[in-house]
């Protein structure tokens, strides 16, 4: 029992070192460089600590057999020991500084970009606009981006209310999103996978529920995803989803949300054109299922108090139909 | 302890002399500041979630037959008139003002295609219930109905904000500052009163002398 009580916190501590949302689980160009730097610095400092401890132990052990040496030889040995330690310190600090300098230079954001995504952080969700020279090919999504593996993705960071911070630890370091400014970050995933990101600058009540997912996949699958996202929202076929679309347009939903290809064109809330294709809803709060969609639409203020989506009074039928329609927007 | 000691002692000098009075005064001042700080830390309650029965009751605007003035529903007083009194609701009203495009006709309150909120004239009266009804149901000559665009508690929040910028007495609560450049004094400085004093009247000479 006692052993379990001790090992549980240790396990929890260790669980922070791997898996999702960990800088040590590096799969992006920048993150790998940073992880190597962290490991190099920690290993160097650990080696210094070991050496200092060994020298300390050695001097403690030999205290008994100390003899009165003559002053001059003691002075000389002291001189050698102290100048050796000072030289080693200077050398180690210089090496760490140079390593840090070259790592930082390697994070150069000014390289050519294959994909450009404009990120607009809001309380408390992420708006992503995939930019293209041809405006007809640019599209919008929320809280989830797909990127091609091995390609440079330029992320332009903006905020529409307070300061947020874009942090996908497996791919890159943190970068703030500051109202009225544009920051730039370059992402390059070296391996396919799903990488969780999180707002890393306290931004209000629901700061902890402001997550995003970056899905890195091979170029072919990325192209398919992007061309699917460019399309307008799917026209509903079944009676339930048809009724759901009608209810969505008639009620308050359409005033804040956009579904491309319909009259819903609000810009205050996330774009819902392909919400059924996303893995999570409400910025990583819930897994995207029809049930959680219905729960969210029925009472967003209990699930995520303080967010800007009000409780829209709906009948049970309307709720069922609207959530079916949302689920059908693949 | 000190009562048995006769003649001036160190502690006697402290507890009876000027120094003690100064010390006591300083203590009172520090205490008052600490008390004020403690009161300042108390947070004004915020209502994020309006219970569906309450929002259903908030729909019950009791208007006069001419659509001007009337009485808010009882539930509004039972809640403690939050939409006029809490900074959170005023601030949500301010955000709704920009999100729902009020500025495209009413500007920053000074008016444009739509009437001004700062000139002392309320075409349908200055009461909360009239303003809420104007937003919810629309008015002739171009004011659209927001019934199907906003929920009723959002409409009340927005009405509270509109009332605040047109108020003649400064409020104790204020929404947050503008992100954009100001075109008028801040909400908590009663911009309508300031502009009116500067001689904005008579803005509507056809309606007789300004109040």
Coordinates of N, CA and C in Angstrom, one line a residue, chain A residues 162-329:
Chain A
X162 N -7.3 38.7 -26.8 CA -6.2 38.8 -25.8 C -4.9 38.1 -26.3
X163 N -3.9 38.1 -25.5 CA -2.7 37.3 -26.0 C -2.9 35.8 -25.7
X164 N -2.6 35.1 -26.7 CA -2.6 33.6 -26.6 C -1.3 33.1 -27.0
X165 N -1.0 31.8 -26.9 CA 0.3 31.3 -27.3 C 0.0 29.9 -28.0
X166 N 0.6 29.8 -29.2 CA 0.5 28.6 -30.0 C 1.6 27.6 -29.6
X167 N 1.2 26.4 -29.1 CA 2.2 25.5 -28.6 C 1.9 24.1 -29.0
X168 N 2.6 23.5 -29.9 CA 2.5 22.1 -30.3 C 3.8 21.5 -30.0
X169 N 4.0 21.1 -28.7 CA 5.4 20.7 -28.3 C 6.1 19.6 -29.1
X170 N 5.3 18.7 -29.7 CA 6.0 17.7 -30.5 C 6.5 18.2 -31.8
X171 N 6.1 19.4 -32.2 CA 6.5 20.0 -33.5 C 7.4 21.2 -33.4
X172 N 7.1 22.1 -32.4 CA 7.9 23.3 -32.3 C 7.7 24.0 -31.0
X173 N 8.4 25.0 -30.7 CA 8.3 25.7 -29.4 C 7.1 26.6 -29.4
X174 N 7.0 27.4 -28.3 CA 5.8 28.2 -28.2 C 6.0 29.5 -29.0
X175 N 4.9 30.1 -29.4 CA 5.0 31.4 -30.1 C 3.7 32.2 -29.7
X176 N 3.8 33.4 -29.2 CA 2.6 34.1 -28.8 C 1.8 34.7 -30.0
X177 N 0.5 34.8 -29.8 CA -0.3 35.5 -30.7 C -0.8 36.7 -30.0
X178 N -0.4 37.9 -30.6 CA -0.6 39.2 -30.0 C -1.6 40.0 -30.8
X179 N -2.6 40.5 -30.1 CA -3.6 41.3 -30.9 C -2.9 42.5 -31.6
X180 N -3.2 42.7 -32.9 CA -2.6 43.8 -33.7 C -1.2 43.5 -34.2
X181 N -0.7 42.3 -34.1 CA 0.6 41.9 -34.6 C 0.5 40.6 -35.3
X182 N 1.5 40.3 -36.1 CA 1.6 39.0 -36.7 C 2.9 38.4 -36.4
X183 N 2.9 37.2 -35.8 CA 4.1 36.4 -35.6 C 4.1 35.2 -36.5
X184 N 5.3 34.8 -36.8 CA 5.5 33.7 -37.7 C 6.2 32.5 -37.1
X185 N 5.7 31.3 -37.4 CA 6.3 30.1 -36.9 C 6.4 29.1 -38.1
X186 N 7.4 28.3 -38.1 CA 7.5 27.3 -39.2 C 7.4 25.9 -38.5
X187 N 6.4 25.1 -39.0 CA 6.3 23.7 -38.6 C 6.7 22.8 -39.7
X188 N 7.5 21.8 -39.3 CA 7.7 20.7 -40.2 C 7.7 19.4 -39.5
X189 N 6.7 18.6 -39.8 CA 6.6 17.3 -39.1 C 7.5 16.3 -39.9
X190 N 8.3 15.6 -39.2 CA 9.2 14.6 -39.8 C 8.5 13.2 -39.9
X191 N 7.5 13.0 -39.1 CA 6.8 11.7 -39.1 C 5.3 11.9 -39.0
X192 N 4.6 11.1 -39.7 CA 3.1 11.3 -39.6 C 2.6 11.0 -38.2
X193 N 1.5 11.6 -37.8 CA 0.9 11.4 -36.5 C 0.0 12.5 -36.2
X194 N -0.7 12.3 -35.0 CA -1.6 13.3 -34.5 C -0.9 14.0 -33.3
X195 N -0.7 15.3 -33.4 CA 0.0 16.0 -32.4 C -0.9 17.1 -31.7
X196 N -1.0 17.0 -30.4 CA -1.9 17.9 -29.7 C -1.1 19.2 -29.4
X197 N -1.9 20.3 -29.5 CA -1.4 21.6 -29.2 C -2.3 22.2 -28.2
X198 N -1.8 23.3 -27.6 CA -2.6 23.9 -26.5 C -2.2 25.4 -26.4
X199 N -3.2 26.2 -26.0 CA -2.8 27.6 -25.7 C -1.9 27.6 -24.5
X200 N -0.8 28.3 -24.6 CA 0.2 28.3 -23.5 C 0.3 29.7 -22.8
X201 N -0.6 30.5 -23.0 CA -0.6 31.8 -22.3 C -1.9 32.1 -21.7
X202 N -2.0 32.2 -20.4 CA -3.3 32.3 -19.8 C -4.2 33.4 -20.4
X203 N -5.4 32.9 -20.9 CA -6.2 33.8 -21.7 C -7.6 33.9 -21.2
X204 N -7.8 33.5 -20.0 CA -9.2 33.7 -19.4 C -9.7 32.4 -18.9
X205 N -11.0 32.4 -18.6 CA -11.7 31.3 -17.9 C -11.4 30.0 -18.5
X206 N -11.5 29.8 -19.8 CA -11.4 28.5 -20.5 C -10.1 28.3 -21.2
X207 N -9.0 28.9 -20.7 CA -7.7 28.7 -21.2 C -7.3 27.3 -21.3
X208 N -7.7 26.5 -20.3 CA -7.3 25.1 -20.3 C -8.0 24.3 -21.4
X209 N -9.2 24.8 -21.8 CA -9.9 24.1 -22.8 C -9.8 24.8 -24.2
X210 N -8.5 25.1 -24.5 CA -8.3 25.7 -25.8 C -7.2 24.9 -26.5
X211 N -7.5 23.7 -26.9 CA -6.6 22.8 -27.5 C -6.7 22.8 -29.0
X212 N -5.7 22.2 -29.7 CA -5.9 22.1 -31.2 C -5.1 20.8 -31.5
X213 N -5.4 20.2 -32.7 CA -4.8 19.0 -33.1 C -4.1 19.3 -34.5
X214 N -2.9 18.8 -34.6 CA -2.2 18.9 -35.9 C -2.1 17.5 -36.4
X215 N -2.6 17.2 -37.5 CA -2.6 15.9 -38.1 C -1.6 15.9 -39.3
X216 N -0.4 15.2 -39.1 CA 0.6 15.2 -40.1 C 0.4 13.9 -40.9
X217 N 0.2 14.0 -42.2 CA 0.0 12.8 -43.0 C 0.8 13.0 -44.3
X218 N 0.9 11.9 -45.1 CA 1.7 11.9 -46.3 C 1.0 12.9 -47.3
X219 N 1.7 13.3 -48.3 CA 1.3 14.4 -49.2 C 0.0 14.0 -49.9
X220 N -0.1 12.8 -50.3 CA -1.3 12.3 -51.1 C -2.6 12.5 -50.2
X221 N -2.5 12.0 -49.0 CA -3.7 12.1 -48.1 C -4.0 13.5 -47.7
X222 N -2.9 14.3 -47.6 CA -3.1 15.8 -47.3 C -3.9 16.4 -48.4
X223 N -3.5 16.1 -49.7 CA -4.1 16.7 -50.8 C -5.6 16.4 -50.9
X224 N -5.9 15.1 -50.6 CA -7.3 14.7 -50.6 C -8.1 15.4 -49.6
X225 N -7.5 15.5 -48.4 CA -8.2 16.2 -47.3 C -8.4 17.7 -47.7
X226 N -7.4 18.4 -48.2 CA -7.5 19.8 -48.6 C -8.6 20.0 -49.6
X227 N -8.6 19.1 -50.6 CA -9.6 19.3 -51.7 C -11.0 19.0 -51.1
X228 N -11.1 18.1 -50.2 CA -12.4 17.9 -49.5 C -12.9 19.1 -48.7
X229 N -11.9 19.7 -48.0 CA -12.2 20.9 -47.2 C -12.6 22.1 -48.1
X230 N -12.1 22.2 -49.3 CA -12.4 23.3 -50.2 C -13.8 23.3 -50.6
X231 N -14.4 22.1 -50.7 CA -15.8 22.0 -51.2 C -16.8 22.6 -50.2
X232 N -18.0 22.9 -50.8 CA -19.0 23.5 -49.9 C -19.6 22.4 -49.1
X233 N -20.3 22.8 -48.0 CA -20.9 21.8 -47.1 C -21.8 20.9 -47.8
X234 N -21.8 19.6 -47.4 CA -22.6 18.6 -48.1 C -24.1 18.9 -47.9
X235 N -24.8 18.7 -49.0 CA -26.3 18.9 -49.0 C -26.9 17.7 -48.3
X236 N -27.7 18.0 -47.3 CA -28.3 16.8 -46.6 C -29.3 16.0 -47.5
X237 N -29.3 14.7 -47.2 CA -30.2 13.8 -48.0 C -31.3 13.2 -47.2
X238 N -31.0 12.7 -46.0 CA -32.1 12.1 -45.2 C -33.0 13.1 -44.6
X239 N -34.3 12.7 -44.4 CA -35.3 13.7 -43.8 C -34.8 14.4 -42.5
X240 N -34.1 13.6 -41.7 CA -33.7 14.2 -40.4 C -32.7 15.3 -40.6
X241 N -31.7 15.0 -41.5 CA -30.7 16.1 -41.7 C -31.2 17.2 -42.5
X242 N -32.2 17.0 -43.4 CA -32.8 18.1 -44.1 C -33.5 19.0 -43.1
X243 N -34.3 18.4 -42.2 CA -34.9 19.2 -41.2 C -33.9 19.9 -40.3
X244 N -32.8 19.2 -40.0 CA -31.7 19.9 -39.2 C -31.2 21.1 -39.9
X245 N -31.0 21.0 -41.2 CA -30.5 22.2 -41.9 C -31.5 23.3 -41.8
X246 N -32.7 23.0 -42.0 CA -33.8 24.1 -42.0 C -33.8 24.7 -40.6
X247 N -33.7 23.9 -39.5 CA -33.7 24.4 -38.2 C -32.5 25.3 -37.9
X248 N -31.3 24.8 -38.4 CA -30.1 25.6 -38.2 C -30.2 27.0 -38.8
X249 N -30.8 27.0 -40.0 CA -30.9 28.3 -40.7 C -31.9 29.2 -40.1
X250 N -33.0 28.6 -39.5 CA -34.1 29.4 -39.0 C -33.7 29.9 -37.6
X251 N -32.9 29.2 -36.8 CA -32.6 29.6 -35.5 C -31.3 30.5 -35.4
X252 N -30.9 30.8 -34.2 CA -29.8 31.7 -34.0 C -28.4 31.2 -34.6
X253 N -28.3 29.9 -34.8 CA -27.0 29.3 -35.2 C -26.4 30.0 -36.4
X254 N -27.2 30.3 -37.4 CA -26.6 30.8 -38.6 C -26.1 32.2 -38.5
X255 N -26.4 32.9 -37.4 CA -26.0 34.3 -37.2 C -24.5 34.3 -36.9
X256 N -24.0 33.2 -36.3 CA -22.6 33.2 -35.8 C -21.7 32.3 -36.6
X257 N -22.3 31.3 -37.2 CA -21.5 30.2 -37.9 C -21.7 30.3 -39.4
X258 N -20.6 29.8 -40.1 CA -20.7 29.7 -41.5 C -20.7 28.3 -41.9
X259 N -21.6 28.0 -42.9 CA -21.5 26.7 -43.6 C -21.5 27.1 -45.0
X260 N -20.3 26.9 -45.7 CA -20.2 27.4 -47.1 C -21.2 26.6 -48.0
X261 N -21.8 27.4 -48.9 CA -22.8 26.8 -49.8 C -24.2 26.9 -49.2
X262 N -24.3 27.5 -48.0 CA -25.7 27.8 -47.5 C -25.8 29.3 -47.2
X263 N -26.9 29.7 -46.7 CA -27.1 31.1 -46.3 C -26.4 31.4 -44.9
X264 N -26.0 30.4 -44.2 CA -25.3 30.6 -42.9 C -23.9 31.2 -43.2
X265 N -23.8 32.5 -42.7 CA -22.5 33.1 -43.0 C -22.0 34.0 -41.9
X266 N -22.3 33.6 -40.6 CA -21.8 34.3 -39.5 C -20.3 34.1 -39.3
X267 N -19.6 35.1 -38.8 CA -18.2 35.0 -38.7 C -17.7 35.0 -37.2
X268 N -18.6 35.1 -36.3 CA -18.2 35.2 -34.9 C -17.7 33.8 -34.3
X269 N -18.4 32.7 -34.8 CA -18.1 31.4 -34.3 C -17.3 30.6 -35.3
X270 N -16.9 29.4 -35.0 CA -16.1 28.6 -35.9 C -16.9 28.2 -37.2
X271 N -16.1 28.1 -38.3 CA -16.7 27.6 -39.5 C -17.1 26.2 -39.4
X272 N -18.3 25.8 -39.7 CA -18.8 24.5 -39.5 C -19.0 23.7 -40.8
X273 N -18.4 24.2 -41.9 CA -18.7 23.6 -43.2 C -18.4 22.1 -43.2
X274 N -17.3 21.7 -42.5 CA -16.9 20.3 -42.5 C -16.7 19.8 -41.0
X275 N -17.6 20.2 -40.2 CA -17.4 19.9 -38.7 C -17.4 18.4 -38.5
X276 N -18.2 17.7 -39.3 CA -18.3 16.2 -39.1 C -17.0 15.5 -39.4
X277 N -16.0 16.2 -40.1 CA -14.8 15.5 -40.4 C -13.7 15.7 -39.3
X278 N -14.0 16.6 -38.3 CA -13.0 16.9 -37.2 C -13.1 15.8 -36.1
X279 N -12.0 15.7 -35.4 CA -11.9 14.7 -34.4 C -12.5 15.1 -33.1
X280 N -12.5 16.5 -32.8 CA -13.0 17.0 -31.5 C -13.9 18.2 -31.8
X281 N -14.7 18.5 -30.8 CA -15.4 19.8 -30.9 C -15.1 20.7 -29.7
X282 N -15.4 21.9 -29.8 CA -15.2 22.9 -28.7 C -13.8 23.0 -28.3
X283 N -12.8 23.1 -29.3 CA -11.4 23.2 -29.0 C -10.9 22.1 -28.2
X284 N -11.1 20.9 -28.6 CA -10.5 19.7 -27.9 C -11.2 19.3 -26.6
X285 N -12.4 19.9 -26.4 CA -13.1 19.6 -25.1 C -13.7 18.2 -25.2
X286 N -14.4 17.9 -26.3 CA -15.1 16.6 -26.4 C -14.7 15.9 -27.7
X287 N -14.8 14.6 -27.6 CA -14.6 13.8 -28.9 C -15.8 14.1 -29.7
X288 N -15.6 14.2 -31.0 CA -16.7 14.5 -31.9 C -17.6 13.3 -32.2
X289 N -18.7 13.2 -31.5 CA -19.7 12.2 -31.8 C -21.0 12.9 -31.9
X290 N -22.0 12.2 -32.4 CA -23.3 12.8 -32.5 C -23.8 13.2 -31.1
X291 N -23.5 12.3 -30.2 CA -24.0 12.5 -28.8 C -23.4 13.8 -28.2
X292 N -22.0 13.9 -28.4 CA -21.4 15.0 -27.7 C -21.8 16.3 -28.5
X293 N -22.0 16.2 -29.8 CA -22.5 17.4 -30.5 C -23.9 17.9 -29.9
X294 N -24.8 16.9 -29.7 CA -26.1 17.3 -29.1 C -25.9 17.9 -27.7
X295 N -25.0 17.2 -26.9 CA -24.8 17.8 -25.6 C -24.3 19.2 -25.6
X296 N -23.4 19.4 -26.5 CA -22.8 20.8 -26.7 C -23.8 21.8 -27.1
X297 N -24.6 21.4 -28.1 CA -25.6 22.4 -28.6 C -26.7 22.7 -27.6
X298 N -27.0 21.6 -26.8 CA -28.1 21.8 -25.8 C -27.6 22.7 -24.7
X299 N -26.4 22.6 -24.2 CA -26.0 23.4 -23.1 C -24.5 23.7 -23.1
X300 N -24.0 24.6 -24.0 CA -22.6 24.9 -24.0 C -22.1 25.5 -22.8
X301 N -22.9 26.2 -22.0 CA -22.5 27.0 -20.9 C -22.2 26.1 -19.7
X302 N -22.7 24.8 -19.7 CA -22.4 23.9 -18.6 C -21.1 23.2 -18.9
X303 N -20.9 22.9 -20.2 CA -19.7 22.1 -20.6 C -18.5 23.0 -20.6
X304 N -18.6 24.3 -20.9 CA -17.5 25.2 -21.1 C -17.9 26.6 -20.6
X305 N -18.1 26.8 -19.3 CA -18.7 28.1 -18.8 C -18.0 29.3 -19.3
X306 N -18.7 30.3 -19.8 CA -18.1 31.6 -20.1 C -17.8 31.7 -21.6
X307 N -17.9 30.6 -22.4 CA -17.6 30.7 -23.8 C -18.8 31.5 -24.5
X308 N -18.6 31.9 -25.7 CA -19.5 32.9 -26.3 C -20.7 32.2 -27.0
X309 N -20.8 30.9 -26.9 CA -22.0 30.3 -27.5 C -23.1 30.3 -26.5
X310 N -24.3 30.9 -26.8 CA -25.4 30.9 -25.8 C -26.2 29.6 -25.9
X311 N -27.0 29.4 -24.8 CA -28.0 28.3 -24.9 C -29.1 28.8 -25.8
X312 N -29.2 28.1 -27.0 CA -30.3 28.5 -27.9 C -31.5 27.6 -27.5
X313 N -32.6 28.2 -27.2 CA -33.8 27.3 -26.9 C -34.3 26.5 -28.1
X314 N -34.1 25.2 -28.0 CA -34.5 24.3 -29.1 C -35.5 23.2 -28.5
X315 N -36.3 22.7 -29.4 CA -37.1 21.6 -29.0 C -36.3 20.3 -29.1
X316 N -36.7 19.2 -28.5 CA -36.0 18.0 -28.5 C -35.8 17.5 -29.9
X317 N -36.8 17.7 -30.8 CA -36.7 17.3 -32.2 C -35.6 18.1 -32.9
X318 N -35.7 19.5 -32.7 CA -34.8 20.3 -33.4 C -33.3 20.0 -33.0
X319 N -33.1 19.7 -31.7 CA -31.8 19.4 -31.2 C -31.3 18.1 -31.9
X320 N -32.1 17.1 -32.0 CA -31.7 15.9 -32.6 C -31.4 16.1 -34.1
X321 N -32.3 16.9 -34.7 CA -32.1 17.1 -36.2 C -30.8 17.9 -36.4
X322 N -30.6 19.0 -35.6 CA -29.4 19.8 -35.9 C -28.1 19.0 -35.6
X323 N -28.1 18.2 -34.5 CA -26.9 17.4 -34.3 C -26.7 16.4 -35.4
X324 N -27.7 15.8 -35.9 CA -27.6 14.9 -37.1 C -27.0 15.6 -38.3
X325 N -27.5 16.9 -38.5 CA -27.0 17.7 -39.6 C -25.5 18.0 -39.4
X326 N -25.1 18.4 -38.2 CA -23.7 18.7 -37.9 C -22.9 17.4 -38.2
X327 N -23.3 16.3 -37.7 CA -22.6 15.0 -37.9 C -22.5 14.7 -39.4
X328 N -23.4 15.1 -40.2 CA -23.4 14.7 -41.6 C -22.5 15.6 -42.4
X329 N -22.0 16.7 -41.8 CA -21.2 17.6 -42.6 C -19.7 17.1 -42.6

